[in-house]
Amino acid sequence: MSTLTVSKHFVEASLSGAERLGLDSRALLQEAGISPDLLRIDMARVSSDQFSRLMQVIWNRTGDEFMGMGPRKARTGTFATMCALVINCQTLEEVYEQAFRFSRLFEPMVSMELEVNEDNARLVARIEGEIHDPSYFLRESILVIWHRLGSWLIGQPVELEKAEFSYPRPEHGDEYRHIFHCPLTFDSDCTALTFSKRFLSAPVIRDKAEMRQFLKTSPADLLSRPDESNTWTGRIRGLIGRDFSKPMPDFDWIAQELHTSPQTLRRRLKQENTSFQEIKDLLRRDMAIYYLSHQELPINDIAERVGFTEPSTFHRAFKKWTGVTPGAWREGERGDLAE
């Protein structure tokens, strides 16, 4: 069960290229199991499962892994072919070098180029030609896919030191905190991810059988389900768990379980652009959204399941998180949200 959720912004942004190609966005949403009515809610979110299905629907219907946003079409199977090449690499450095060489075979090029200096390494976006990416979704996706693919191949997260973007901070910029878990710089001279070069020598631990399984749901899952297992945020989410019927663990206990001091843990979370309170709030929000999708569950029962003793308190909290009441959210999911 995945309880992570994805902002409405990314749902709508992912559809922009398909809409430009003349495809019916409502039909694409419905095929992915997303109610178009739900997106009428300003702060709507969908489950990671729904978003993953939507990515696959868009790729299939457009026949384009750039989803109609790139300077050219990337035919279905391009990503899988690149993965078939890099699985034979020995280290992460070889992976990124091989992937760049593969991407250069296509013109105009859309890729990430590895740059290495004395202190660190950078993956720099190299995009030639005119793109149709008003919401920055294509550029964000390229960064996320290359970063998370590398992390998956070496079996550990490539911890980012900085993420740079060659455009102004967008309206959805706050979402970047939960995508990249590192300091963010906008209006930079390039779009790039910086990390310690020690990761470049990490060996590739996956084999061809694992890659075949991985490609059944990727790169959609890379975009919708970040591997947070080795971020401080992910570890804390794991320790809190999903059972809110019992008291939530306090910060000192969490720090002790993670074998660190509370002061160090606060500093680590600040580096990941979050806080203990925000982690708890977002976990409760995502669990509430997950339970609301199960129409048979009474809302008062859901309030108890996510740790609220009073339904009225749950209603106020949910409205703060999403802008609407739990009942209105459920109506949006059913497709009968009132005008």
Coordinates of C-alpha atoms in Angstrom, one line a residue:
M1 CA 0.0 0.0 0.0
S2 CA 1.4 3.4 -1.0
T3 CA 0.0 6.3 0.9
L4 CA 2.2 9.0 -0.7
T5 CA 0.2 11.7 -2.6
V6 CA 1.0 14.0 -5.6
S7 CA -0.1 17.6 -6.0
K8 CA -2.8 18.5 -8.5
H9 CA -0.2 20.8 -10.1
F10 CA 1.8 17.8 -11.4
V11 CA -1.3 16.1 -12.7
E12 CA -2.3 19.1 -14.8
A13 CA 1.3 19.9 -15.8
S14 CA 1.8 16.3 -17.1
L15 CA -1.3 16.7 -19.3
S16 CA -0.2 19.9 -21.0
G17 CA 1.7 18.2 -23.9
A18 CA -1.1 15.7 -24.6
E19 CA -3.6 18.5 -24.7
R20 CA -1.4 20.4 -27.1
L21 CA -1.5 17.3 -29.3
G22 CA -5.3 17.3 -29.2
L23 CA -5.9 14.5 -26.8
D24 CA -8.9 14.6 -24.3
S25 CA -7.4 15.2 -20.9
R26 CA -10.7 14.1 -19.2
A27 CA -10.5 10.8 -20.9
L28 CA -6.8 10.3 -20.0
L29 CA -7.6 11.1 -16.3
Q30 CA -10.5 8.7 -16.2
E31 CA -8.4 5.9 -17.8
A32 CA -5.9 6.5 -15.0
G33 CA -8.7 6.3 -12.4
I34 CA -8.6 10.0 -11.5
S35 CA -11.9 11.9 -11.2
P36 CA -11.7 15.1 -13.3
D37 CA -14.1 16.6 -10.7
L38 CA -11.4 16.1 -8.0
L39 CA -9.1 18.5 -9.8
R40 CA -11.6 21.3 -9.4
I41 CA -10.4 21.5 -5.8
D42 CA -7.6 24.0 -5.7
M43 CA -5.4 21.9 -3.3
A44 CA -6.3 18.5 -4.7
R45 CA -3.9 15.6 -4.6
V46 CA -3.9 12.1 -6.1
S47 CA -2.3 8.9 -4.9
S48 CA 1.1 7.9 -6.2
D49 CA -0.6 4.9 -7.7
Q50 CA -3.0 7.1 -9.7
F51 CA -0.2 9.4 -10.8
S52 CA 1.9 6.4 -11.9
R53 CA -1.0 5.1 -14.0
L54 CA -1.5 8.5 -15.5
M55 CA 2.1 8.7 -16.7
Q56 CA 1.7 5.3 -18.4
V57 CA -1.5 6.4 -20.0
I58 CA 0.0 9.6 -21.4
W59 CA 3.1 7.7 -22.8
N60 CA 0.9 5.1 -24.4
R61 CA -1.6 7.5 -25.9
T62 CA 1.0 10.0 -27.2
G63 CA 3.6 7.3 -28.2
D64 CA 6.1 9.9 -26.8
E65 CA 8.1 9.5 -23.6
F66 CA 8.5 13.4 -23.7
M67 CA 4.6 13.5 -23.5
G68 CA 4.4 16.1 -26.3
M69 CA 6.6 18.6 -24.4
G70 CA 10.0 17.9 -26.0
P71 CA 11.8 19.3 -29.0
R72 CA 11.1 16.0 -30.8
K73 CA 9.3 12.8 -30.1
A74 CA 10.9 10.2 -27.9
R75 CA 9.4 6.9 -29.1
T76 CA 8.1 4.4 -26.6
G77 CA 11.0 2.2 -25.6
T78 CA 13.7 4.8 -25.6
F79 CA 14.1 4.8 -21.8
A80 CA 14.0 1.0 -21.7
T81 CA 16.8 0.8 -24.3
M82 CA 18.9 3.2 -22.4
C83 CA 18.4 1.1 -19.3
A84 CA 19.4 -2.1 -21.2
L85 CA 22.7 -0.4 -21.9
V86 CA 23.5 1.0 -18.5
I87 CA 22.8 -2.2 -16.6
N88 CA 26.1 -3.5 -17.9
C89 CA 28.1 -0.6 -16.4
Q90 CA 30.3 -1.2 -13.4
T91 CA 29.9 2.1 -11.5
L92 CA 27.5 5.0 -11.3
E93 CA 30.0 7.2 -13.1
E94 CA 29.9 4.8 -16.0
V95 CA 26.1 4.7 -15.9
Y96 CA 25.9 8.5 -16.3
E97 CA 28.5 8.6 -19.0
Q98 CA 26.9 5.8 -21.0
A99 CA 23.4 7.3 -20.6
F100 CA 24.7 10.6 -21.9
R101 CA 26.4 9.0 -24.9
F102 CA 23.1 7.2 -25.7
S103 CA 21.1 10.4 -25.5
R104 CA 23.5 12.2 -27.8
L105 CA 22.5 9.8 -30.6
F106 CA 19.2 11.7 -30.9
E107 CA 18.9 15.2 -32.3
P108 CA 17.9 17.6 -30.8
M109 CA 19.4 16.2 -27.6
V110 CA 17.6 16.0 -24.3
S111 CA 19.9 14.7 -21.6
M112 CA 21.9 15.2 -18.4
E113 CA 25.7 15.6 -18.7
L114 CA 28.0 14.5 -15.9
E115 CA 30.6 17.1 -14.8
V116 CA 33.2 16.2 -12.2
N117 CA 35.5 18.6 -10.2
E118 CA 37.8 18.3 -7.2
D119 CA 35.0 18.6 -4.6
N120 CA 31.8 17.2 -6.2
A121 CA 29.9 16.1 -9.3
R122 CA 27.0 17.7 -11.2
L123 CA 24.4 16.4 -13.5
V124 CA 23.6 19.3 -15.9
A125 CA 20.6 19.4 -18.1
R126 CA 21.4 19.6 -21.8
I127 CA 18.3 20.4 -23.8
E128 CA 18.6 21.5 -27.5
G129 CA 15.8 22.9 -29.6
E130 CA 12.4 24.4 -28.6
I131 CA 10.5 22.7 -25.9
H132 CA 6.8 23.1 -25.0
D133 CA 7.1 23.0 -21.2
P134 CA 5.2 25.9 -19.7
S135 CA 4.9 24.3 -16.2
Y136 CA 8.5 22.9 -16.2
F137 CA 7.2 19.3 -15.9
L138 CA 9.6 17.9 -18.6
R139 CA 12.6 19.5 -17.0
E140 CA 11.7 18.4 -13.5
S141 CA 11.0 14.9 -14.8
I142 CA 14.4 14.6 -16.5
L143 CA 16.2 15.6 -13.2
V144 CA 14.1 13.2 -11.1
I145 CA 14.4 10.2 -13.4
W146 CA 18.2 10.4 -13.9
H147 CA 18.8 11.0 -10.2
R148 CA 16.5 8.2 -9.0
L149 CA 17.5 5.8 -11.7
G150 CA 21.1 6.2 -10.5
S151 CA 20.1 5.7 -6.9
W152 CA 18.2 2.5 -7.7
L153 CA 21.1 1.1 -9.7
I154 CA 23.6 1.4 -6.8
G155 CA 21.1 0.5 -4.1
Q156 CA 21.4 3.7 -2.2
P157 CA 20.2 7.3 -2.5
V158 CA 22.6 9.7 -4.2
E159 CA 22.3 12.4 -1.6
L160 CA 22.0 15.8 -3.2
E161 CA 23.9 18.9 -2.0
K162 CA 22.2 21.4 -4.2
A163 CA 19.5 21.6 -7.0
E164 CA 19.7 24.5 -9.4
F165 CA 17.1 25.7 -11.9
S166 CA 17.6 28.1 -14.8
Y167 CA 14.2 29.6 -14.4
P168 CA 12.4 31.7 -11.7
R169 CA 10.9 30.0 -8.7
P170 CA 7.5 28.7 -10.0
E171 CA 4.2 28.9 -8.1
H172 CA 4.5 25.3 -7.1
G173 CA 8.1 25.8 -6.0
D174 CA 7.3 24.7 -2.4
E175 CA 6.7 21.2 -3.8
Y176 CA 10.4 21.1 -4.8
R177 CA 11.3 20.7 -1.1
H178 CA 9.8 17.3 -1.0
I179 CA 11.2 16.2 -4.3
F180 CA 14.9 17.0 -4.0
H181 CA 15.5 17.2 -0.2
C182 CA 18.3 19.7 -0.5
P183 CA 19.0 23.5 -0.9
L184 CA 17.3 25.0 -3.9
T185 CA 18.6 27.8 -6.2
F186 CA 16.4 29.4 -8.9
D187 CA 17.3 31.8 -11.7
S188 CA 20.6 29.9 -11.9
D189 CA 22.7 29.8 -15.1
C190 CA 21.9 26.1 -15.6
T191 CA 19.5 23.4 -14.4
A192 CA 21.6 20.9 -12.5
L193 CA 21.9 18.5 -9.5
T194 CA 25.1 18.6 -7.3
F195 CA 26.3 15.7 -5.2
S196 CA 29.4 14.3 -3.6
K197 CA 31.7 12.6 -6.2
R198 CA 32.1 9.6 -3.8
F199 CA 28.9 8.3 -5.2
L200 CA 30.4 8.0 -8.7
S201 CA 32.6 5.0 -7.6
A202 CA 29.6 3.1 -6.1
P203 CA 29.1 -0.2 -7.9
V204 CA 26.0 -1.1 -9.9
I205 CA 24.3 -3.8 -7.9
R206 CA 21.3 -4.6 -10.1
D207 CA 21.1 -7.3 -12.7
K208 CA 19.2 -7.8 -15.9
A209 CA 16.4 -9.7 -14.3
E210 CA 15.9 -6.9 -11.8
M211 CA 15.9 -4.4 -14.6
R212 CA 13.2 -6.2 -16.5
Q213 CA 11.0 -6.1 -13.4
F214 CA 11.9 -2.5 -12.8
L215 CA 10.9 -1.5 -16.3
K216 CA 7.4 -2.9 -15.9
T217 CA 6.4 0.3 -13.9
S218 CA 9.2 2.7 -14.6
P219 CA 10.0 5.5 -15.2
A220 CA 6.4 6.2 -14.0
D221 CA 7.2 4.9 -10.5
L222 CA 10.4 7.0 -10.4
L223 CA 8.3 10.1 -10.8
S224 CA 5.5 9.1 -8.4
R225 CA 7.2 7.1 -5.7
P226 CA 10.5 8.6 -4.4
D227 CA 12.6 6.1 -2.5
E228 CA 12.8 7.9 0.9
S229 CA 14.1 4.9 2.8
N230 CA 17.5 6.5 3.4
T231 CA 16.5 10.1 3.8
W232 CA 15.9 11.4 7.3
T233 CA 12.3 12.2 6.3
G234 CA 11.7 8.7 5.0
R235 CA 13.2 7.1 8.1
I236 CA 11.0 9.2 10.4
R237 CA 7.9 8.4 8.3
G238 CA 8.8 4.7 8.7
L239 CA 9.2 5.0 12.5
I240 CA 5.9 6.9 12.9
G241 CA 4.1 4.2 10.9
R242 CA 0.5 4.3 9.8
D243 CA -1.3 3.4 13.0
F244 CA -2.4 6.6 14.6
S245 CA -4.8 4.9 17.0
K246 CA -1.9 4.9 19.5
P247 CA 0.1 7.9 20.7
M248 CA 2.5 9.3 18.1
P249 CA 6.2 8.9 19.1
D250 CA 7.9 12.1 20.3
F251 CA 10.9 13.7 18.7
D252 CA 13.4 12.6 21.4
W253 CA 12.4 9.0 20.9
I254 CA 12.7 9.3 17.1
A255 CA 16.2 10.8 17.5
Q256 CA 17.2 7.9 19.8
E257 CA 15.9 5.3 17.4
L258 CA 18.0 6.9 14.6
H259 CA 21.1 7.0 16.8
T260 CA 21.5 10.7 16.7
S261 CA 20.9 13.7 18.9
P262 CA 17.7 15.8 18.7
Q263 CA 19.8 18.8 17.7
T264 CA 21.6 17.0 14.9
L265 CA 18.3 15.5 13.7
R266 CA 16.7 19.0 13.5
R267 CA 19.6 20.2 11.5
R268 CA 19.4 17.2 9.1
L269 CA 15.7 17.9 8.6
K270 CA 16.3 21.5 7.9
Q271 CA 18.8 20.5 5.2
E272 CA 16.0 18.4 3.7
N273 CA 13.7 21.4 3.8
T274 CA 11.3 20.0 6.3
S275 CA 10.6 19.6 10.0
F276 CA 9.2 17.0 12.4
Q277 CA 5.9 18.7 12.6
E278 CA 5.5 19.0 8.9
I279 CA 6.4 15.3 8.4
K280 CA 3.6 14.3 10.9
D281 CA 1.1 16.7 9.3
L282 CA 1.8 15.5 5.8
L283 CA 1.7 11.8 6.8
R284 CA -1.7 12.3 8.4
R285 CA -2.9 14.2 5.4
D286 CA -1.8 11.5 3.0
M287 CA -3.3 8.8 5.2
A288 CA -6.6 10.7 5.3
I289 CA -6.7 11.0 1.5
Y290 CA -6.0 7.3 1.2
Y291 CA -8.8 6.4 3.5
L292 CA -11.3 8.8 1.9
S293 CA -10.8 7.0 -1.4
H294 CA -12.4 4.0 0.3
Q295 CA -16.0 5.1 0.0
E296 CA -17.3 2.5 2.4
L297 CA -15.4 4.1 5.4
P298 CA -17.4 6.6 7.4
I299 CA -15.6 10.0 7.7
N300 CA -15.8 9.8 11.6
D301 CA -14.0 6.4 11.5
I302 CA -11.3 8.0 9.2
A303 CA -10.9 10.8 11.7
E304 CA -10.1 8.2 14.4
R305 CA -7.8 6.2 12.1
V306 CA -5.6 9.2 11.5
G307 CA -5.4 10.1 15.2
F308 CA -8.2 12.6 15.9
T309 CA -10.4 12.0 18.9
E310 CA -12.9 14.7 17.7
P311 CA -14.3 14.6 14.2
S312 CA -14.7 18.4 14.2
T313 CA -10.9 18.7 14.8
F314 CA -10.2 16.4 11.9
H315 CA -12.5 18.4 9.6
R316 CA -10.7 21.6 10.5
A317 CA -7.3 20.0 10.0
F318 CA -8.3 18.5 6.6
K319 CA -9.6 21.8 5.4
K320 CA -6.4 23.5 6.3
W321 CA -4.4 20.8 4.4
T322 CA -6.6 20.7 1.3
G323 CA -8.9 23.7 1.3
V324 CA -12.1 21.6 1.5
T325 CA -13.9 19.4 4.0
P326 CA -13.4 15.6 3.9
G327 CA -17.0 15.3 2.6
A328 CA -16.3 17.7 -0.4
W329 CA -13.1 15.8 -1.1
R330 CA -15.0 12.5 -1.3
E331 CA -17.7 14.1 -3.6
G332 CA -14.9 15.2 -5.9
E333 CA -13.5 11.7 -6.0
R334 CA -17.0 10.3 -6.8
G335 CA -17.4 12.8 -9.6
D336 CA -20.5 14.5 -8.1
L337 CA -18.9 17.7 -6.6
A338 CA -21.5 20.4 -6.6
E339 CA -21.1 23.5 -8.8

